[in-house]
Each structure stands twice: as C-alpha cells, then as structure tokens.
mmCIF file of C-alpha atoms in Angstrom:
data_model
loop_
_atom_site.group_PDB
_atom_site.id
_atom_site.type_symbol
_atom_site.label_atom_id
_atom_site.label_comp_id
_atom_site.label_asym_id
_atom_site.label_seq_id
_atom_site.Cartn_x
_atom_site.Cartn_y
_atom_site.Cartn_z
ATOM 1 C CA ASN A 151 74.866 24.430 8.012
ATOM 2 C CA HIS A 152 74.977 21.967 5.345
ATOM 3 C CA HIS A 153 73.458 19.237 7.857
ATOM 4 C CA LYS A 154 70.515 21.278 8.822
ATOM 5 C CA LEU A 155 69.678 22.123 5.478
ATOM 6 C CA GLU A 156 69.732 18.398 4.378
ATOM 7 C CA GLU A 157 67.663 17.542 7.525
ATOM 8 C CA LEU A 158 65.069 20.281 6.459
ATOM 9 C CA HIS A 159 65.066 18.853 2.961
ATOM 10 C CA HIS A 160 64.429 15.263 4.334
ATOM 11 C CA ARG A 161 61.548 16.582 6.386
ATOM 12 C CA LEU A 162 59.843 18.501 3.649
ATOM 13 C CA GLU A 163 60.134 15.214 1.438
ATOM 14 C CA GLU A 164 58.662 12.874 4.026
ATOM 15 C CA ARG A 165 55.795 15.562 4.698
ATOM 16 C CA PHE A 166 54.907 16.343 1.223
ATOM 17 C CA HIS A 167 55.202 13.169 -0.705
ATOM 18 C CA PRO A 168 54.748 12.641 -3.704
ATOM 19 C CA LEU A 169 56.203 15.974 -3.939
ATOM 20 C CA ASP A 170 59.994 16.235 -3.446
ATOM 21 C CA ARG A 171 62.435 19.180 -3.291
ATOM 22 C CA THR A 172 62.770 20.104 -6.599
ATOM 23 C CA ASP A 173 58.854 21.088 -6.522
ATOM 24 C CA PHE A 174 59.814 23.715 -4.349
ATOM 25 C CA ASN A 175 60.948 27.369 -4.944
ATOM 26 C CA PRO A 176 64.242 28.124 -3.134
ATOM 27 C CA TRP A 177 63.088 29.782 0.155
ATOM 28 C CA LYS A 178 64.007 33.727 0.621
ATOM 29 C CA ASP A 179 63.083 36.398 3.033
ATOM 30 C CA MET A 180 60.002 38.525 1.174
ATOM 31 C CA LEU A 181 61.383 42.138 2.759
ATOM 32 C CA GLY A 182 60.832 45.650 1.220
ATOM 33 C CA ASP A 183 60.463 45.897 -2.390
ATOM 34 C CA ASP A 184 60.649 42.302 -3.136
ATOM 35 C CA TRP A 185 57.274 42.049 -1.110
ATOM 36 C CA ASP A 186 55.483 44.199 -4.017
ATOM 37 C CA ASN A 187 57.774 43.810 -7.372
ATOM 38 C CA GLU A 188 58.114 41.460 -9.909
ATOM 39 C CA ASN A 189 59.868 39.224 -7.112
ATOM 40 C CA ARG A 190 56.904 38.280 -5.041
ATOM 41 C CA PHE A 191 55.593 35.517 -7.052
ATOM 42 C CA GLU A 192 58.509 32.815 -6.089
ATOM 43 C CA GLY A 193 60.385 31.838 -3.007
ATOM 44 C CA TRP A 194 59.139 33.405 -0.189
ATOM 45 C CA GLY A 195 57.579 31.246 3.151
ATOM 46 C CA ALA A 196 58.111 31.155 6.640
ATOM 47 C CA GLY A 197 61.832 29.522 6.511
ATOM 48 C CA GLU A 198 60.724 26.007 7.026
ATOM 49 C CA TRP A 199 58.912 25.566 4.000
ATOM 50 C CA SER A 200 58.531 27.407 0.121
ATOM 51 C CA ASP A 201 56.123 27.623 -2.168
ATOM 52 C CA LEU A 202 55.839 25.389 -4.718
ATOM 53 C CA LYS A 203 56.714 25.480 -8.630
ATOM 54 C CA PRO A 204 53.812 25.180 -11.283
ATOM 55 C CA THR A 205 55.045 21.817 -12.474
ATOM 56 C CA ASP A 206 52.661 19.429 -13.956
ATOM 57 C CA LYS A 207 52.990 17.335 -10.928
ATOM 58 C CA VAL A 208 52.047 20.504 -8.891
ATOM 59 C CA LEU A 209 49.176 21.487 -10.685
ATOM 60 C CA SER A 210 48.196 18.056 -11.420
ATOM 61 C CA LEU A 211 47.848 17.296 -7.736
ATOM 62 C CA HIS A 212 46.023 20.728 -7.080
ATOM 63 C CA LYS A 213 43.628 20.053 -9.965
ATOM 64 C CA ALA A 214 42.634 16.753 -8.342
ATOM 65 C CA HIS A 215 42.096 18.275 -5.068
ATOM 66 C CA LEU A 216 39.759 21.164 -6.619
ATOM 67 C CA SER A 217 37.913 18.532 -8.583
ATOM 68 C CA LYS A 218 37.337 16.483 -5.263
ATOM 69 C CA LEU A 219 36.476 19.640 -3.632
ATOM 70 C CA VAL A 220 33.865 20.527 -6.469
ATOM 71 C CA GLN A 221 32.472 16.825 -6.363
ATOM 72 C CA CYS A 222 31.711 17.356 -2.564
ATOM 73 C CA GLY A 223 29.796 20.378 -3.591
ATOM 74 C CA VAL A 224 31.766 23.542 -2.915
ATOM 75 C CA ARG A 225 31.008 25.956 -5.394
ATOM 76 C CA GLY A 226 33.589 29.163 -4.776
ATOM 77 C CA PHE A 227 37.072 29.427 -4.089
ATOM 78 C CA ARG A 228 39.391 31.794 -2.688
ATOM 79 C CA PHE A 229 42.981 31.764 -3.419
ATOM 80 C CA ASP A 230 44.663 33.652 -0.628
ATOM 81 C CA ALA A 231 47.848 35.489 -1.705
ATOM 82 C CA ALA A 232 46.674 35.325 -5.146
ATOM 83 C CA LYS A 233 49.478 38.421 -6.047
ATOM 84 C CA HIS A 234 52.032 35.949 -5.282
ATOM 85 C CA ILE A 235 50.559 33.810 -7.888
ATOM 86 C CA ARG A 236 51.431 34.300 -11.785
ATOM 87 C CA PRO A 237 48.440 35.093 -13.765
ATOM 88 C CA GLU A 238 49.157 32.093 -15.930
ATOM 89 C CA THR A 239 48.852 29.394 -12.828
ATOM 90 C CA MET A 240 45.942 31.295 -11.738
ATOM 91 C CA GLU A 241 44.494 30.866 -14.930
ATOM 92 C CA VAL A 242 45.440 26.912 -14.930
ATOM 93 C CA TYR A 243 43.240 27.028 -11.404
ATOM 94 C CA THR A 244 40.304 28.961 -12.964
ATOM 95 C CA THR A 245 40.113 27.356 -16.117
ATOM 96 C CA HIS A 246 39.963 23.928 -14.055
ATOM 97 C CA VAL A 247 36.950 24.730 -11.699
ATOM 98 C CA ARG A 248 35.288 26.242 -14.311
ATOM 99 C CA ARG A 249 34.637 23.225 -16.889
#
C-alpha cells in the first residue's frame, strides 16, 4: 500500500538524518541464489530498512565515525557481513583506517 510505504520512508528520514531515502538501496528479499551471487551486495534487509548506497555522503559519515573510533583508541575493526560490501567500498574503509 502506497500510504504505508510513504510512512516508512518518513520514519527512515526521521531516524537516519542526515541520510534520506536517496542514500538507501531499494529493499528486497535475499532468498535462494540472491544470497550468494552478484545480487548479494545491495538491497537486502529486514523489511523495515535497507542497506546504504556508498554515496559520498554515506562514505563521509562512515569515515568520520571510523576516525572517532580510532581517536578513542580502537585498533581493530570487524566488518560484519563483509561479503555484502562491494570490494571497492571495503577498500575505502580499510584505506581510511590504515592512515
């Protein structure tokens, strides 16, 4: 229903400011072959959220968060579900924390 979808978009924008719906991939079920093929990178979630696109805004926010963690003394990172992160995006994160 269109109304429920708009309500969900509004909730996402409220909860994830400064991110908005353009920063998220469309959600889809990750079933069958999609779990482990080229489709595994984008669009999966729990129905109420989806994964973030690697936009400049998203990467900038993530790198700022990683920097704060390093400044607080964190010396190691674990990227859960790394198989769902495109290699070029992972490289942005790992290059950033190695500086």
